[in-house]
Tab-separated table of N, CA and C in Angstrom:
chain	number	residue	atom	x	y	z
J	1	UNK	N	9.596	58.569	-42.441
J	1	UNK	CA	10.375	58.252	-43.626
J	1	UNK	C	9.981	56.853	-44.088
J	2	UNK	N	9.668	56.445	-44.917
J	2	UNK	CA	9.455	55.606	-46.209
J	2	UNK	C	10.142	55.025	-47.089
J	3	UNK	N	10.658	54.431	-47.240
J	3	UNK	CA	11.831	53.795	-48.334
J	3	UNK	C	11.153	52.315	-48.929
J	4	UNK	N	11.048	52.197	-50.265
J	4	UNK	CA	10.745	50.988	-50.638
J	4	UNK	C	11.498	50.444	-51.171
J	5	UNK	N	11.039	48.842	-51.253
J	5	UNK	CA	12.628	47.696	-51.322
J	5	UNK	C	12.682	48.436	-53.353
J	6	UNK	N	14.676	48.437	-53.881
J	6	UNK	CA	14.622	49.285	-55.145
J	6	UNK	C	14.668	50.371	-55.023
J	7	UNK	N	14.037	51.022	-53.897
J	7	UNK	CA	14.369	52.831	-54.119
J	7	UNK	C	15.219	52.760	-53.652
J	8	UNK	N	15.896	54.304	-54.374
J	8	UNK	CA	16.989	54.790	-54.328
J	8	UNK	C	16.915	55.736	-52.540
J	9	UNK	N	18.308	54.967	-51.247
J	9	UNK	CA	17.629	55.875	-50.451
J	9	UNK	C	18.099	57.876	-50.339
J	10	UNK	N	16.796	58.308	-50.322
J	10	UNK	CA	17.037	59.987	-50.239
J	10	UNK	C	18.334	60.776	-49.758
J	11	UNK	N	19.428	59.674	-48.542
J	11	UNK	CA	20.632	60.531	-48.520
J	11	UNK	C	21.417	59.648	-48.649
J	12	UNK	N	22.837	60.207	-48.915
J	12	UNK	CA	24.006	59.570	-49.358
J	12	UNK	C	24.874	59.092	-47.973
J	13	UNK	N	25.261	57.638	-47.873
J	13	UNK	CA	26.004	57.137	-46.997
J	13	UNK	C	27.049	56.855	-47.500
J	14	UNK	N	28.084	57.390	-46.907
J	14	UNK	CA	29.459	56.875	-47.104
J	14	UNK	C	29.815	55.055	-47.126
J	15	UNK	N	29.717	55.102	-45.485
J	15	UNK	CA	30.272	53.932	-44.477
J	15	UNK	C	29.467	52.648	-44.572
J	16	UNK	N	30.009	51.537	-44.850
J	16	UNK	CA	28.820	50.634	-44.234
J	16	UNK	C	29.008	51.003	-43.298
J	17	UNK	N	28.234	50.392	-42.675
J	17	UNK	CA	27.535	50.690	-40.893
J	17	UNK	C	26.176	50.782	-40.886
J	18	UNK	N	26.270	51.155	-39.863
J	18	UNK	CA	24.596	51.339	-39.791
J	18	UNK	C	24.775	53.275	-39.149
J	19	UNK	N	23.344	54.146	-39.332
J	19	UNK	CA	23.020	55.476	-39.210
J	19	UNK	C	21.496	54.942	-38.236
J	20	UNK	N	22.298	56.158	-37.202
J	20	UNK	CA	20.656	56.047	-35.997
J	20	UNK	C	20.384	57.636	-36.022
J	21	UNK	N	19.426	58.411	-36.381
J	21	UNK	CA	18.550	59.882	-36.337
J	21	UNK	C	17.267	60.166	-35.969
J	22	UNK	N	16.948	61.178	-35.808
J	22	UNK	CA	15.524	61.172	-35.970
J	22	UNK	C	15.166	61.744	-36.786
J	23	UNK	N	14.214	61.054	-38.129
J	23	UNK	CA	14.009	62.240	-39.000
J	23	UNK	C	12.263	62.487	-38.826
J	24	UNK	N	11.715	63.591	-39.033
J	24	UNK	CA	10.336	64.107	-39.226
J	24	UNK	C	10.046	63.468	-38.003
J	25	UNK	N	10.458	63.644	-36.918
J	25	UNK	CA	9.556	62.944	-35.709
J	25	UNK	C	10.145	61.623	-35.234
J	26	UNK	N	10.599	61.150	-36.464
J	26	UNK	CA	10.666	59.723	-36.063
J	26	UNK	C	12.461	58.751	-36.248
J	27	UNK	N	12.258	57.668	-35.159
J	27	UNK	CA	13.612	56.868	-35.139
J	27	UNK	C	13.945	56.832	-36.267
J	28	UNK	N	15.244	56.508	-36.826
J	28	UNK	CA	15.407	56.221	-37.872
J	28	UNK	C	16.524	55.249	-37.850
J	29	UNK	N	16.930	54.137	-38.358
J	29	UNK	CA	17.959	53.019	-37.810
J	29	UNK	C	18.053	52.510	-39.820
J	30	UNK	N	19.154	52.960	-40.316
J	30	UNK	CA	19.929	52.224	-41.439
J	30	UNK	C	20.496	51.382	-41.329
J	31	UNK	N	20.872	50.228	-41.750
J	31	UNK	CA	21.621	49.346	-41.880
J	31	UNK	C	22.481	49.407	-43.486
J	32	UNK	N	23.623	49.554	-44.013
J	32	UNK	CA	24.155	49.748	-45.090
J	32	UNK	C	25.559	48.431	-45.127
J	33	UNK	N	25.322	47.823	-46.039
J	33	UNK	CA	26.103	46.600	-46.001
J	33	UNK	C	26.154	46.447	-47.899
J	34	UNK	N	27.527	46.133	-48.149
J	34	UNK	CA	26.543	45.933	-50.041
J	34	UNK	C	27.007	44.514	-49.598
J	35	UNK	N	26.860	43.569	-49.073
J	35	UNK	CA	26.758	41.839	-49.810
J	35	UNK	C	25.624	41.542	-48.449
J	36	UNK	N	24.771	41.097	-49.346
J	36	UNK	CA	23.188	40.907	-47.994
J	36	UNK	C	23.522	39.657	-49.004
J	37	UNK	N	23.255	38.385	-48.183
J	37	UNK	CA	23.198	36.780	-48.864
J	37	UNK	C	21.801	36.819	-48.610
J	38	UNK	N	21.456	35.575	-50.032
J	38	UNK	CA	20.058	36.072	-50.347
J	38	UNK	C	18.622	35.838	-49.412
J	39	UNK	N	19.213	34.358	-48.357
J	39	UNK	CA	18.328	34.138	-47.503
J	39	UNK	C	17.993	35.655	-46.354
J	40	UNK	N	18.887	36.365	-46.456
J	40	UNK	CA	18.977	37.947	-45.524
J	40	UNK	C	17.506	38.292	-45.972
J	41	UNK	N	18.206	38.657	-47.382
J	41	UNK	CA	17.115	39.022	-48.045
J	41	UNK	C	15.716	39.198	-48.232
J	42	UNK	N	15.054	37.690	-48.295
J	42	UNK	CA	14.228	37.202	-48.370
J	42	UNK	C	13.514	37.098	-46.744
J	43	UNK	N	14.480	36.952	-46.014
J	43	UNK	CA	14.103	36.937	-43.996
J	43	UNK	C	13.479	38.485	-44.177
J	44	UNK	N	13.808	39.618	-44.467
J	44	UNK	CA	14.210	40.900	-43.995
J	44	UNK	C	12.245	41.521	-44.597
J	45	UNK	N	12.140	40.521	-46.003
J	45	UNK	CA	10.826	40.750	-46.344
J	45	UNK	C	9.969	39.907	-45.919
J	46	UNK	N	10.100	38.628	-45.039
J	46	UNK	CA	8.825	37.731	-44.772
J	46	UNK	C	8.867	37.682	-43.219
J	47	UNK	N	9.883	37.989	-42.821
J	47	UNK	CA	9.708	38.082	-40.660
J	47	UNK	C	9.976	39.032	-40.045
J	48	UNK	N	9.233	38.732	-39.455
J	48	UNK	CA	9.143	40.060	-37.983
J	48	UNK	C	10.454	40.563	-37.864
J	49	UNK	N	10.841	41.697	-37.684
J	49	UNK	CA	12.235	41.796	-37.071
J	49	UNK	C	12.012	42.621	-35.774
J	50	UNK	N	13.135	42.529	-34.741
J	50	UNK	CA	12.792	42.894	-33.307
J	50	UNK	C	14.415	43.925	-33.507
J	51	UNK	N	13.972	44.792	-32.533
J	51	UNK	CA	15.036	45.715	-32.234
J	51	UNK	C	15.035	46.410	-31.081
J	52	UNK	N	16.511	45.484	-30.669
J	52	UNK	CA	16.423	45.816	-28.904
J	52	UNK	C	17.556	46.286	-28.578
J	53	UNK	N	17.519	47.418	-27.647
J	53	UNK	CA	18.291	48.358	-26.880
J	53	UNK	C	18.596	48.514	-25.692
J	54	UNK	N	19.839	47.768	-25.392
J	54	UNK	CA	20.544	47.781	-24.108
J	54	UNK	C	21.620	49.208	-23.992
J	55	UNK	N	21.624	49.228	-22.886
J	55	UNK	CA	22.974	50.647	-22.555
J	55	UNK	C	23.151	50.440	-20.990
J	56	UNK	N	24.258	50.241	-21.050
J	56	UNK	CA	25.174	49.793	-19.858
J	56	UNK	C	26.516	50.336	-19.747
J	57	UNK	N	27.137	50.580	-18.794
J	57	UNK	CA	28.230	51.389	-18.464
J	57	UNK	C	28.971	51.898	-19.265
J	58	UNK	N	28.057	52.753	-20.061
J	58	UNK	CA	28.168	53.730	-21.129
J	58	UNK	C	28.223	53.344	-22.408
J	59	UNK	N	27.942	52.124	-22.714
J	59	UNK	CA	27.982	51.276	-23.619
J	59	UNK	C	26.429	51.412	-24.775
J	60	UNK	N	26.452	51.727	-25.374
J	60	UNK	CA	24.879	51.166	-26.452
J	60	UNK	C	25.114	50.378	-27.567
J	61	UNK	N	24.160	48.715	-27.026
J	61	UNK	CA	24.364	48.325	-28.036
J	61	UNK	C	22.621	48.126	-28.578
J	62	UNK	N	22.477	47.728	-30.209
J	62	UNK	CA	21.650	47.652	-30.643
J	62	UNK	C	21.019	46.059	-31.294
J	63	UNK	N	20.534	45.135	-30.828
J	63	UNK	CA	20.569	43.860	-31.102
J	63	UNK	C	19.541	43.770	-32.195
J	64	UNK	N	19.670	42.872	-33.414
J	64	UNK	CA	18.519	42.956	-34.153
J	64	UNK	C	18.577	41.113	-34.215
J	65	UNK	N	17.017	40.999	-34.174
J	65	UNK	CA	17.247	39.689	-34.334
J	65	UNK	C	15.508	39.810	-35.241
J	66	UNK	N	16.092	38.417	-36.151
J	66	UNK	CA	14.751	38.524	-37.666
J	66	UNK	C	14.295	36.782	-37.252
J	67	UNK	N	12.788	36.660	-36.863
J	67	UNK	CA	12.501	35.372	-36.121
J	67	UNK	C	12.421	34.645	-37.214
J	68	UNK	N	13.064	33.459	-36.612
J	68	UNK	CA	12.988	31.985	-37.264
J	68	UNK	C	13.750	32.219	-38.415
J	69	UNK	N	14.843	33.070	-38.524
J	69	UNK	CA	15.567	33.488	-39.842
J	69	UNK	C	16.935	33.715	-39.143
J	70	UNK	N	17.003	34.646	-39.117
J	70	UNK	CA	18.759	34.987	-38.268
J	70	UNK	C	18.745	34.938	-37.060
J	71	UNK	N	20.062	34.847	-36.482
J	71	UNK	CA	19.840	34.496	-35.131
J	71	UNK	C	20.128	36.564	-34.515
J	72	UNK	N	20.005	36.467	-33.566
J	72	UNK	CA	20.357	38.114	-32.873
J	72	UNK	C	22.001	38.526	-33.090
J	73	UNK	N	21.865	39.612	-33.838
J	73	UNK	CA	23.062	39.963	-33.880
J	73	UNK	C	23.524	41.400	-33.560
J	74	UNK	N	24.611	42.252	-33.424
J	74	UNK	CA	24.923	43.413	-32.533
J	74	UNK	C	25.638	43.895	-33.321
């Protein structure tokens, strides 16, 4: 799946939150928020972003952290 920054995405989300699937093979991890401040923004198109997965006593959490831009958040 493919989505470019402006497109409209292909399914309809209710919730913010975030959506984890697999579509055509592959992970799929949404993030849906409507107020992104603009430095988000701008991080989300110029740095790396890392996405890390802990699961512990039944727990999953999903940490994303965007380098030298946001700090890790869950």
């Amino acid at each position: 799946m493919n989505v470019e920054i402006g497109e409209v995405f292909p399914s309809a989300i209710e919730e913010e939150g975030t959506v984890m699937d697999v579509v055509d093979g592959e992970f799929v991890f949404i993030i849906k928020d409507e107020k992104w401040m603009e430095e988000e923004c701008q991080a989300m198109k110029h740095n790396p972003l890392t996405l890390d997965f802990v699961y512990k006593y039944d727990i999953a959490v999903f940490l994303l952290t965007l380098e030298d831009a946001i700090d890790t958040s869950d």
